[in-house]
Amino acid sequence: MADFGGDAEAFRVEARDWLAQNFPPAMKGVDLALTVEEPTGDARLWKARMGAKGWGVPTWPTEYGGGGLTPAEARVLQQEMARIGARNPIGGMGVMMFGPTLLEYGSDEQKQRHIPPIVRGELRWCQGYSEPGAGSDLAALQTKAEDKGDHFLVNGQKVWTSGAQYADWCFCLVRTDPNHKHEGISFLLIDMRTPGVEVRPIKLISGVSPFCETFFTDVKVPKENLVGPLNGGWTIGKRLLQHERNSLSGGGGTAGRFASGTPLDQLAKTYVGVDGEGRIADPDLRSRLIRHQMEAKAFLLTLARAAAESKGNQSPSNATSIMKNAGSKVGQDRAELAIEIMGSQGLGWEGPGFEREELEQVRNWLGGKATTIYGGSQEIQNNIIAKRILGLLDHQ
Amino acid sequence: MAVLTEEQSMLRDSARDWVREKAPVTAFRKLRDGAAPLGYDPAAFAEMAAMGWAGVVIPEAYGGSDFGYLSLGLVLEEMGRTLAASPLIASSLAAASALVLGGTDAQKQAWLPRIAAGEAVATLAVDEGARHDPLQTGLSAAPAGGGFSLTGSKTFVLEGMAADLFIVAARTSGARGEADGITLFLVPADARGVTREKRTLADARGYAAVSFDGVDVGAKAVLGAVDQGYPLLERVLDRARAGLAAEMLGMAVQAFETTLDYLKTRVQFGQTIGSFQALQHRAAKMFTELELTRSCVEAALSAIDAESPDTPQAVALAKAAAGDTLHLVSREMVQMHGGIGMTDAHDAGLYLKRARALETTFGSTAWHRDRWGRMAGY
């Protein structure tokens, strides 16, 4: 541990200097990674500088524009950015899921073509995995890609394609052999501007449309867009899901969701009132809030432990497999407690008579229902723990 | 598992090996069936002490290794796995901590080297009722002849039948329910007026009811400050609670692994019952709770080692999490084993019983949850 600290500490000076010269102070606390509009002014400048430096994806190799930093240096960079309130302007599915997967499985030509625009935050990617008949049983997917000599002809429908209405490209699992379930799937990259691609946003119970249906009708996809071997896409697709799970259960996903907003005890004291001792007046609610806060603390301690263990070069922590279920439970519980505390005010949908936080909580509660469904549902996560970690067999 | 130092890894490995070889569940079963008078095997404890485990939190100057609480927790976790009975928590952890934190040099010299060597067993005598509540201390310590005279009784004293020394919480002023007025005393078990009677609980360990009938002690028997013993007692109890949580974690891990083995071998309807999703998901739930609990237990032990101001809250979380998780796993251990899990010949019942005894010791899950909530502003 001691000697890895040395080089990383030397890097701290470099990171601090570069940030001092390149981070526009007006961008303090501003998160660009998930915004849809093209940035302007300081935001545009910050994104361009980080993109050119490759530090939005600090550990990716420099030959494709990445930062080329060691994990220890990347942590130092993160600390230095946090110190001055700088948020990483480079994000999205290209960074979190597709990029790491392509770096592992793509050809050199594919990496040269697709990685640099992700590094610079220029292109948005979406995920073409789920279909109406293939949710948790993803390998049942039917969108087919026929070999037409110099191209694949793609026909079918994807669903829950997050951000498809804004995406430039889609990484897609397609069926290239109808006779083999898992071994008949290929990993294909599709330009969303190709004729025959149609996107329809889906309105959710929370009132927003983060997901789309995406239809492919006689879409011609060049052969060079196949990643990995023909019919070898399932392995690549599963690897990508690991990256997805990690990003969903880490700082950006559910963990962030319940760390924000007014603390529940303050909320409860405001809306429910206090007893003679100054405690939340409803003792049943109080005890459930305490239980929830302790579960949240246990989850945060587990995140920290898993991080420490991976730093300490032990074998990969078993704790990571529980993160998605544990984190999504805490997030959903928090949202339900918040609206319960606020009573009718916490159900405010729109219009006058409601505080901003009240309107947010109701959307947050509804939107959060997705966290135990997407990225492998709660039940699929339990299957994974049972089979991969605990070694229990499939039912025959 | 926390990131361990090389010494900690070695300590854990040696504890694991020793426990498997010398203190498997069958060893505890033999003690129980033989109605061992002390609730543990003194020869086995002597071996543990010879390996240094009784001195892990005792400074080197007093015969210990000063390895810290996380280190002792590793040993306790391994002991919990096989229900190994010993005075490690009562004496080497709780009483030793009381002396280290509150003792004068003379008091430390008198007891710590013997505790570290396993030659003396010391224990806390705190509770006076069925439920843990140190503020309700009522045993009276009245001034007498330059010292004090102790009168009252204590219940469910851990290793109370084996103890050579009781660290007694007594009331020198104030009323039950008040923190002020509680004083800790060192009372040798052979002092005139001390009597004890075995209390046999479901977990078959060495509890005692201890009576103090006009026990005269000198002023030098006071541990810490007169009337101001409560803050010291809380710090000591938190160390004991963290150790209990480590033992509970070890028990839960083993109960889970034993159950998992059964799921993989028991065949019904032509397949192992572990292939049924209804059981797989319950197993996954237990695994999830075990991982969360491990984080809490290790955080509490580390907080003590770091002398963190968050220690009381970290300990309350650990004890509560360990209590919930151990109940979940030990209940499921019985249920998933079916009829065989109901038999005395099977280990499941031993875990189920011990789980309840540990949960209620030094504050139940509900008690610690309320305590955590108060500290968090709820």
PDB file of N, CA, C and O in Angstrom, chain A residues 290-345:
ATOM      1  N   ILE A 290     -35.919   4.927  11.830  1.00  0.00           N
ATOM      2  CA  ILE A 290     -34.635   4.537  12.416  1.00  0.00           C
ATOM      3  C   ILE A 290     -34.137   3.261  11.738  1.00  0.00           C
ATOM      4  O   ILE A 290     -32.971   3.163  11.331  1.00  0.00           O
ATOM      5  N   ARG A 291     -35.036   2.300  11.591  1.00  0.00           N
ATOM      6  CA  ARG A 291     -34.651   1.040  10.950  1.00  0.00           C
ATOM      7  C   ARG A 291     -34.119   1.303   9.534  1.00  0.00           C
ATOM      8  O   ARG A 291     -33.085   0.785   9.133  1.00  0.00           O
ATOM      9  N   HIS A 292     -34.829   2.167   8.823  1.00  0.00           N
ATOM     10  CA  HIS A 292     -34.400   2.491   7.459  1.00  0.00           C
ATOM     11  C   HIS A 292     -33.023   3.165   7.447  1.00  0.00           C
ATOM     12  O   HIS A 292     -32.160   2.817   6.644  1.00  0.00           O
ATOM     13  N   GLN A 293     -32.846   4.124   8.354  1.00  0.00           N
ATOM     14  CA  GLN A 293     -31.559   4.842   8.363  1.00  0.00           C
ATOM     15  C   GLN A 293     -30.414   3.892   8.709  1.00  0.00           C
ATOM     16  O   GLN A 293     -29.296   4.028   8.205  1.00  0.00           O
ATOM     17  N   MET A 294     -30.674   2.919   9.570  1.00  0.00           N
ATOM     18  CA  MET A 294     -29.623   1.947   9.912  1.00  0.00           C
ATOM     19  C   MET A 294     -29.319   1.054   8.717  1.00  0.00           C
ATOM     20  O   MET A 294     -28.157   0.724   8.461  1.00  0.00           O
ATOM     21  N   GLU A 295     -30.344   0.694   7.967  1.00  0.00           N
ATOM     22  CA  GLU A 295     -30.101  -0.113   6.766  1.00  0.00           C
ATOM     23  C   GLU A 295     -29.300   0.677   5.738  1.00  0.00           C
ATOM     24  O   GLU A 295     -28.415   0.135   5.070  1.00  0.00           O
ATOM     25  N   ALA A 296     -29.639   1.962   5.634  1.00  0.00           N
ATOM     26  CA  ALA A 296     -28.897   2.811   4.689  1.00  0.00           C
ATOM     27  C   ALA A 296     -27.429   2.899   5.102  1.00  0.00           C
ATOM     28  O   ALA A 296     -26.523   2.822   4.268  1.00  0.00           O
ATOM     29  N   LYS A 297     -27.208   3.035   6.409  1.00  0.00           N
ATOM     30  CA  LYS A 297     -25.826   3.120   6.905  1.00  0.00           C
ATOM     31  C   LYS A 297     -25.078   1.812   6.632  1.00  0.00           C
ATOM     32  O   LYS A 297     -23.912   1.832   6.205  1.00  0.00           O
ATOM     33  N   ALA A 298     -25.755   0.690   6.854  1.00  0.00           N
ATOM     34  CA  ALA A 298     -25.118  -0.610   6.593  1.00  0.00           C
ATOM     35  C   ALA A 298     -24.746  -0.734   5.121  1.00  0.00           C
ATOM     36  O   ALA A 298     -23.674  -1.259   4.786  1.00  0.00           O
ATOM     37  N   PHE A 299     -25.604  -0.223   4.250  1.00  0.00           N
ATOM     38  CA  PHE A 299     -25.310  -0.283   2.820  1.00  0.00           C
ATOM     39  C   PHE A 299     -24.091   0.585   2.485  1.00  0.00           C
ATOM     40  O   PHE A 299     -23.183   0.151   1.764  1.00  0.00           O
ATOM     41  N   LEU A 300     -24.054   1.796   3.032  1.00  0.00           N
ATOM     42  CA  LEU A 300     -22.910   2.684   2.756  1.00  0.00           C
ATOM     43  C   LEU A 300     -21.613   2.081   3.293  1.00  0.00           C
ATOM     44  O   LEU A 300     -20.560   2.168   2.655  1.00  0.00           O
ATOM     45  N   LEU A 301     -21.694   1.458   4.461  1.00  0.00           N
ATOM     46  CA  LEU A 301     -20.505   0.801   5.017  1.00  0.00           C
ATOM     47  C   LEU A 301     -20.055  -0.343   4.103  1.00  0.00           C
ATOM     48  O   LEU A 301     -18.855  -0.605   3.963  1.00  0.00           O
ATOM     49  N   THR A 302     -21.016  -1.010   3.485  1.00  0.00           N
ATOM     50  CA  THR A 302     -20.660  -2.127   2.601  1.00  0.00           C
ATOM     51  C   THR A 302     -20.036  -1.623   1.308  1.00  0.00           C
ATOM     52  O   THR A 302     -19.080  -2.218   0.801  1.00  0.00           O
ATOM     53  N   LEU A 303     -20.546  -0.515   0.783  1.00  0.00           N
ATOM     54  CA  LEU A 303     -19.899   0.108  -0.383  1.00  0.00           C
ATOM     55  C   LEU A 303     -18.445   0.438  -0.052  1.00  0.00           C
ATOM     56  O   LEU A 303     -17.538   0.164  -0.834  1.00  0.00           O
ATOM     57  N   ALA A 304     -18.248   1.038   1.119  1.00  0.00           N
ATOM     58  CA  ALA A 304     -16.897   1.435   1.520  1.00  0.00           C
ATOM     59  C   ALA A 304     -16.008   0.203   1.700  1.00  0.00           C
ATOM     60  O   ALA A 304     -14.837   0.198   1.303  1.00  0.00           O
ATOM     61  N   ARG A 305     -16.573  -0.845   2.279  1.00  0.00           N
ATOM     62  CA  ARG A 305     -15.785  -2.059   2.511  1.00  0.00           C
ATOM     63  C   ARG A 305     -15.383  -2.696   1.185  1.00  0.00           C
ATOM     64  O   ARG A 305     -14.239  -3.108   0.999  1.00  0.00           O
ATOM     65  N   ALA A 306     -16.328  -2.757   0.254  1.00  0.00           N
ATOM     66  CA  ALA A 306     -16.022  -3.363  -1.047  1.00  0.00           C
ATOM     67  C   ALA A 306     -14.926  -2.568  -1.754  1.00  0.00           C
ATOM     68  O   ALA A 306     -14.018  -3.136  -2.365  1.00  0.00           O
ATOM     69  N   ALA A 307     -14.999  -1.237  -1.636  1.00  0.00           N
ATOM     70  CA  ALA A 307     -13.973  -0.398  -2.269  1.00  0.00           C
ATOM     71  C   ALA A 307     -12.616  -0.647  -1.620  1.00  0.00           C
ATOM     72  O   ALA A 307     -11.594  -0.781  -2.298  1.00  0.00           O
ATOM     73  N   ALA A 308     -12.611  -0.726  -0.283  1.00  0.00           N
ATOM     74  CA  ALA A 308     -11.346  -0.948   0.429  1.00  0.00           C
ATOM     75  C   ALA A 308     -10.769  -2.310   0.076  1.00  0.00           C
ATOM     76  O   ALA A 308      -9.553  -2.460  -0.107  1.00  0.00           O
ATOM     77  N   GLU A 309     -11.639  -3.294  -0.058  1.00  0.00           N
ATOM     78  CA  GLU A 309     -11.150  -4.636  -0.374  1.00  0.00           C
ATOM     79  C   GLU A 309     -10.593  -4.712  -1.785  1.00  0.00           C
ATOM     80  O   GLU A 309      -9.587  -5.381  -2.025  1.00  0.00           O
ATOM     81  N   SER A 310     -11.236  -4.006  -2.726  1.00  0.00           N
ATOM     82  CA  SER A 310     -10.711  -4.073  -4.087  1.00  0.00           C
ATOM     83  C   SER A 310      -9.395  -3.308  -4.174  1.00  0.00           C
ATOM     84  O   SER A 310      -8.498  -3.669  -4.926  1.00  0.00           O
ATOM     85  N   LYS A 311      -9.266  -2.254  -3.356  1.00  0.00           N
ATOM     86  CA  LYS A 311      -8.002  -1.514  -3.296  1.00  0.00           C
ATOM     87  C   LYS A 311      -6.912  -2.373  -2.675  1.00  0.00           C
ATOM     88  O   LYS A 311      -5.760  -2.310  -3.048  1.00  0.00           O
ATOM     89  N   GLY A 312      -7.303  -3.143  -1.674  1.00  0.00           N
ATOM     90  CA  GLY A 312      -6.333  -3.951  -0.942  1.00  0.00           C
ATOM     91  C   GLY A 312      -5.895  -5.194  -1.703  1.00  0.00           C
ATOM     92  O   GLY A 312      -5.226  -6.056  -1.144  1.00  0.00           O
ATOM     93  N   ASN A 313      -6.309  -5.276  -2.988  1.00  0.00           N
ATOM     94  CA  ASN A 313      -5.864  -6.381  -3.844  1.00  0.00           C
ATOM     95  C   ASN A 313      -6.246  -7.751  -3.314  1.00  0.00           C
ATOM     96  O   ASN A 313      -5.551  -8.730  -3.547  1.00  0.00           O
ATOM     97  N   GLN A 314      -7.361  -7.813  -2.575  1.00  0.00           N
ATOM     98  CA  GLN A 314      -7.847  -9.135  -2.234  1.00  0.00           C
ATOM     99  C   GLN A 314      -8.609  -9.652  -3.442  1.00  0.00           C
ATOM    100  O   GLN A 314      -8.801  -8.948  -4.414  1.00  0.00           O
ATOM    101  N   SER A 315      -9.042 -10.899  -3.398  1.00  0.00           N
ATOM    102  CA  SER A 315      -9.867 -11.409  -4.485  1.00  0.00           C
ATOM    103  C   SER A 315     -11.139 -10.560  -4.520  1.00  0.00           C
ATOM    104  O   SER A 315     -11.526  -9.999  -3.506  1.00  0.00           O
ATOM    105  N   PRO A 316     -11.783 -10.473  -5.723  1.00  0.00           N
ATOM    106  CA  PRO A 316     -12.930  -9.567  -5.833  1.00  0.00           C
ATOM    107  C   PRO A 316     -13.915  -9.777  -4.689  1.00  0.00           C
ATOM    108  O   PRO A 316     -14.223 -10.906  -4.331  1.00  0.00           O
ATOM    109  N   SER A 317     -14.384  -8.692  -4.123  1.00  0.00           N
ATOM    110  CA  SER A 317     -15.240  -8.777  -2.949  1.00  0.00           C
ATOM    111  C   SER A 317     -16.585  -9.409  -3.287  1.00  0.00           C
ATOM    112  O   SER A 317     -17.237  -9.011  -4.244  1.00  0.00           O
ATOM    113  N   ASN A 318     -16.995 -10.389  -2.503  1.00  0.00           N
ATOM    114  CA  ASN A 318     -18.330 -10.968  -2.653  1.00  0.00           C
ATOM    115  C   ASN A 318     -19.400  -9.920  -2.426  1.00  0.00           C
ATOM    116  O   ASN A 318     -20.526 -10.068  -2.875  1.00  0.00           O
ATOM    117  N   ALA A 319     -19.025  -8.894  -1.676  1.00  0.00           N
ATOM    118  CA  ALA A 319     -20.013  -7.886  -1.308  1.00  0.00           C
ATOM    119  C   ALA A 319     -20.595  -7.206  -2.540  1.00  0.00           C
ATOM    120  O   ALA A 319     -21.731  -6.742  -2.512  1.00  0.00           O
ATOM    121  N   THR A 320     -19.849  -7.141  -3.657  1.00  0.00           N
ATOM    122  CA  THR A 320     -20.365  -6.417  -4.821  1.00  0.00           C
ATOM    123  C   THR A 320     -21.652  -7.040  -5.357  1.00  0.00           C
ATOM    124  O   THR A 320     -22.496  -6.335  -5.893  1.00  0.00           O
ATOM    125  N   SER A 321     -21.812  -8.357  -5.193  1.00  0.00           N
ATOM    126  CA  SER A 321     -22.983  -9.006  -5.778  1.00  0.00           C
ATOM    127  C   SER A 321     -24.289  -8.589  -5.103  1.00  0.00           C
ATOM    128  O   SER A 321     -25.361  -8.750  -5.664  1.00  0.00           O
ATOM    129  N   ILE A 322     -24.192  -8.078  -3.898  1.00  0.00           N
ATOM    130  CA  ILE A 322     -25.430  -7.726  -3.187  1.00  0.00           C
ATOM    131  C   ILE A 322     -25.799  -6.262  -3.371  1.00  0.00           C
ATOM    132  O   ILE A 322     -26.858  -5.819  -2.947  1.00  0.00           O
ATOM    133  N   MET A 323     -24.893  -5.487  -3.989  1.00  0.00           N
ATOM    134  CA  MET A 323     -25.072  -4.033  -3.994  1.00  0.00           C
ATOM    135  C   MET A 323     -26.359  -3.580  -4.668  1.00  0.00           C
ATOM    136  O   MET A 323     -27.019  -2.675  -4.191  1.00  0.00           O
ATOM    137  N   LYS A 324     -26.678  -4.189  -5.795  1.00  0.00           N
ATOM    138  CA  LYS A 324     -27.831  -3.654  -6.529  1.00  0.00           C
ATOM    139  C   LYS A 324     -29.107  -3.842  -5.720  1.00  0.00           C
ATOM    140  O   LYS A 324     -29.878  -2.903  -5.563  1.00  0.00           O
ATOM    141  N   ASN A 325     -29.329  -5.043  -5.196  1.00  0.00           N
ATOM    142  CA  ASN A 325     -30.553  -5.263  -4.420  1.00  0.00           C
ATOM    143  C   ASN A 325     -30.557  -4.443  -3.132  1.00  0.00           C
ATOM    144  O   ASN A 325     -31.576  -3.851  -2.765  1.00  0.00           O
ATOM    145  N   ALA A 326     -29.434  -4.433  -2.441  1.00  0.00           N
ATOM    146  CA  ALA A 326     -29.397  -3.709  -1.164  1.00  0.00           C
ATOM    147  C   ALA A 326     -29.588  -2.215  -1.399  1.00  0.00           C
ATOM    148  O   ALA A 326     -30.346  -1.549  -0.688  1.00  0.00           O
ATOM    149  N   GLY A 327     -28.927  -1.683  -2.420  1.00  0.00           N
ATOM    150  CA  GLY A 327     -29.010  -0.244  -2.690  1.00  0.00           C
ATOM    151  C   GLY A 327     -30.385   0.169  -3.186  1.00  0.00           C
ATOM    152  O   GLY A 327     -30.920   1.199  -2.771  1.00  0.00           O
ATOM    153  N   SER A 328     -30.986  -0.642  -4.048  1.00  0.00           N
ATOM    154  CA  SER A 328     -32.297  -0.254  -4.573  1.00  0.00           C
ATOM    155  C   SER A 328     -33.357  -0.342  -3.480  1.00  0.00           C
ATOM    156  O   SER A 328     -34.277   0.468  -3.441  1.00  0.00           O
ATOM    157  N   LYS A 329     -33.209  -1.300  -2.558  1.00  0.00           N
ATOM    158  CA  LYS A 329     -34.169  -1.389  -1.450  1.00  0.00           C
ATOM    159  C   LYS A 329     -34.103  -0.125  -0.601  1.00  0.00           C
ATOM    160  O   LYS A 329     -35.135   0.456  -0.247  1.00  0.00           O
ATOM    161  N   VAL A 330     -32.898   0.281  -0.273  1.00  0.00           N
ATOM    162  CA  VAL A 330     -32.750   1.479   0.558  1.00  0.00           C
ATOM    163  C   VAL A 330     -33.344   2.696  -0.141  1.00  0.00           C
ATOM    164  O   VAL A 330     -34.056   3.497   0.465  1.00  0.00           O
ATOM    165  N   GLY A 331     -33.069   2.813  -1.443  1.00  0.00           N
ATOM    166  CA  GLY A 331     -33.582   3.953  -2.198  1.00  0.00           C
ATOM    167  C   GLY A 331     -35.102   3.960  -2.259  1.00  0.00           C
ATOM    168  O   GLY A 331     -35.743   5.003  -2.059  1.00  0.00           O
ATOM    169  N   GLN A 332     -35.693   2.808  -2.508  1.00  0.00           N
ATOM    170  CA  GLN A 332     -37.157   2.739  -2.596  1.00  0.00           C
ATOM    171  C   GLN A 332     -37.809   2.976  -1.235  1.00  0.00           C
ATOM    172  O   GLN A 332     -38.819   3.665  -1.131  1.00  0.00           O
ATOM    173  N   ASP A 333     -37.213   2.397  -0.196  1.00  0.00           N
ATOM    174  CA  ASP A 333     -37.758   2.614   1.150  1.00  0.00           C
ATOM    175  C   ASP A 333     -37.753   4.104   1.496  1.00  0.00           C
ATOM    176  O   ASP A 333     -38.703   4.636   2.062  1.00  0.00           O
ATOM    177  N   ARG A 334     -36.637   4.751   1.147  1.00  0.00           N
ATOM    178  CA  ARG A 334     -36.523   6.171   1.475  1.00  0.00           C
ATOM    179  C   ARG A 334     -37.626   6.962   0.776  1.00  0.00           C
ATOM    180  O   ARG A 334     -38.269   7.811   1.384  1.00  0.00           O
ATOM    181  N   ALA A 335     -37.827   6.672  -0.491  1.00  0.00           N
ATOM    182  CA  ALA A 335     -38.833   7.415  -1.256  1.00  0.00           C
ATOM    183  C   ALA A 335     -40.229   7.200  -0.677  1.00  0.00           C
ATOM    184  O   ALA A 335     -41.027   8.133  -0.580  1.00  0.00           O
ATOM    185  N   GLU A 336     -40.525   5.968  -0.264  1.00  0.00           N
ATOM    186  CA  GLU A 336     -41.855   5.697   0.294  1.00  0.00           C
ATOM    187  C   GLU A 336     -42.038   6.385   1.643  1.00  0.00           C
ATOM    188  O   GLU A 336     -43.102   6.920   1.947  1.00  0.00           O
ATOM    189  N   LEU A 337     -40.964   6.364   2.447  1.00  0.00           N
ATOM    190  CA  LEU A 337     -41.050   7.057   3.741  1.00  0.00           C
ATOM    191  C   LEU A 337     -41.248   8.556   3.531  1.00  0.00           C
ATOM    192  O   LEU A 337     -42.022   9.199   4.245  1.00  0.00           O
ATOM    193  N   ALA A 338     -40.549   9.105   2.546  1.00  0.00           N
ATOM    194  CA  ALA A 338     -40.636  10.551   2.312  1.00  0.00           C
ATOM    195  C   ALA A 338     -42.058  10.963   1.968  1.00  0.00           C
ATOM    196  O   ALA A 338     -42.589  11.927   2.530  1.00  0.00           O
ATOM    197  N   ILE A 339     -42.702  10.235   1.059  1.00  0.00           N
ATOM    198  CA  ILE A 339     -44.071  10.663   0.706  1.00  0.00           C
ATOM    199  C   ILE A 339     -45.045  10.354   1.837  1.00  0.00           C
ATOM    200  O   ILE A 339     -46.011  11.078   2.034  1.00  0.00           O
ATOM    201  N   GLU A 340     -44.780   9.291   2.586  1.00  0.00           N
ATOM    202  CA  GLU A 340     -45.644   8.996   3.740  1.00  0.00           C
ATOM    203  C   GLU A 340     -45.584  10.147   4.746  1.00  0.00           C
ATOM    204  O   GLU A 340     -46.601  10.595   5.279  1.00  0.00           O
ATOM    205  N   ILE A 341     -44.361  10.617   4.995  1.00  0.00           N
ATOM    206  CA  ILE A 341     -44.169  11.718   5.949  1.00  0.00           C
ATOM    207  C   ILE A 341     -44.928  12.960   5.500  1.00  0.00           C
ATOM    208  O   ILE A 341     -45.559  13.649   6.298  1.00  0.00           O
ATOM    209  N   MET A 342     -44.875  13.250   4.198  1.00  0.00           N
ATOM    210  CA  MET A 342     -45.456  14.495   3.698  1.00  0.00           C
ATOM    211  C   MET A 342     -46.971  14.441   3.550  1.00  0.00           C
ATOM    212  O   MET A 342     -47.600  15.457   3.212  1.00  0.00           O
ATOM    213  N   GLY A 343     -47.560  13.275   3.729  1.00  0.00           N
ATOM    214  CA  GLY A 343     -49.018  13.173   3.621  1.00  0.00           C
ATOM    215  C   GLY A 343     -49.495  13.574   2.241  1.00  0.00           C
ATOM    216  O   GLY A 343     -48.825  13.309   1.238  1.00  0.00           O
ATOM    217  N   SER A 344     -50.601  14.270   2.168  1.00  0.00           N
ATOM    218  CA  SER A 344     -51.162  14.647   0.867  1.00  0.00           C
ATOM    219  C   SER A 344     -50.251  15.598   0.105  1.00  0.00           C
ATOM    220  O   SER A 344     -50.211  15.580  -1.127  1.00  0.00           O
ATOM    221  N   GLN A 345     -49.496  16.423   0.854  1.00  0.00           N
ATOM    222  CA  GLN A 345     -48.574  17.341   0.173  1.00  0.00           C
ATOM    223  C   GLN A 345     -47.526  16.552  -0.621  1.00  0.00           C
ATOM    224  O   GLN A 345     -47.013  17.008  -1.631  1.00  0.00           O
TER     225      GLN A 345
END
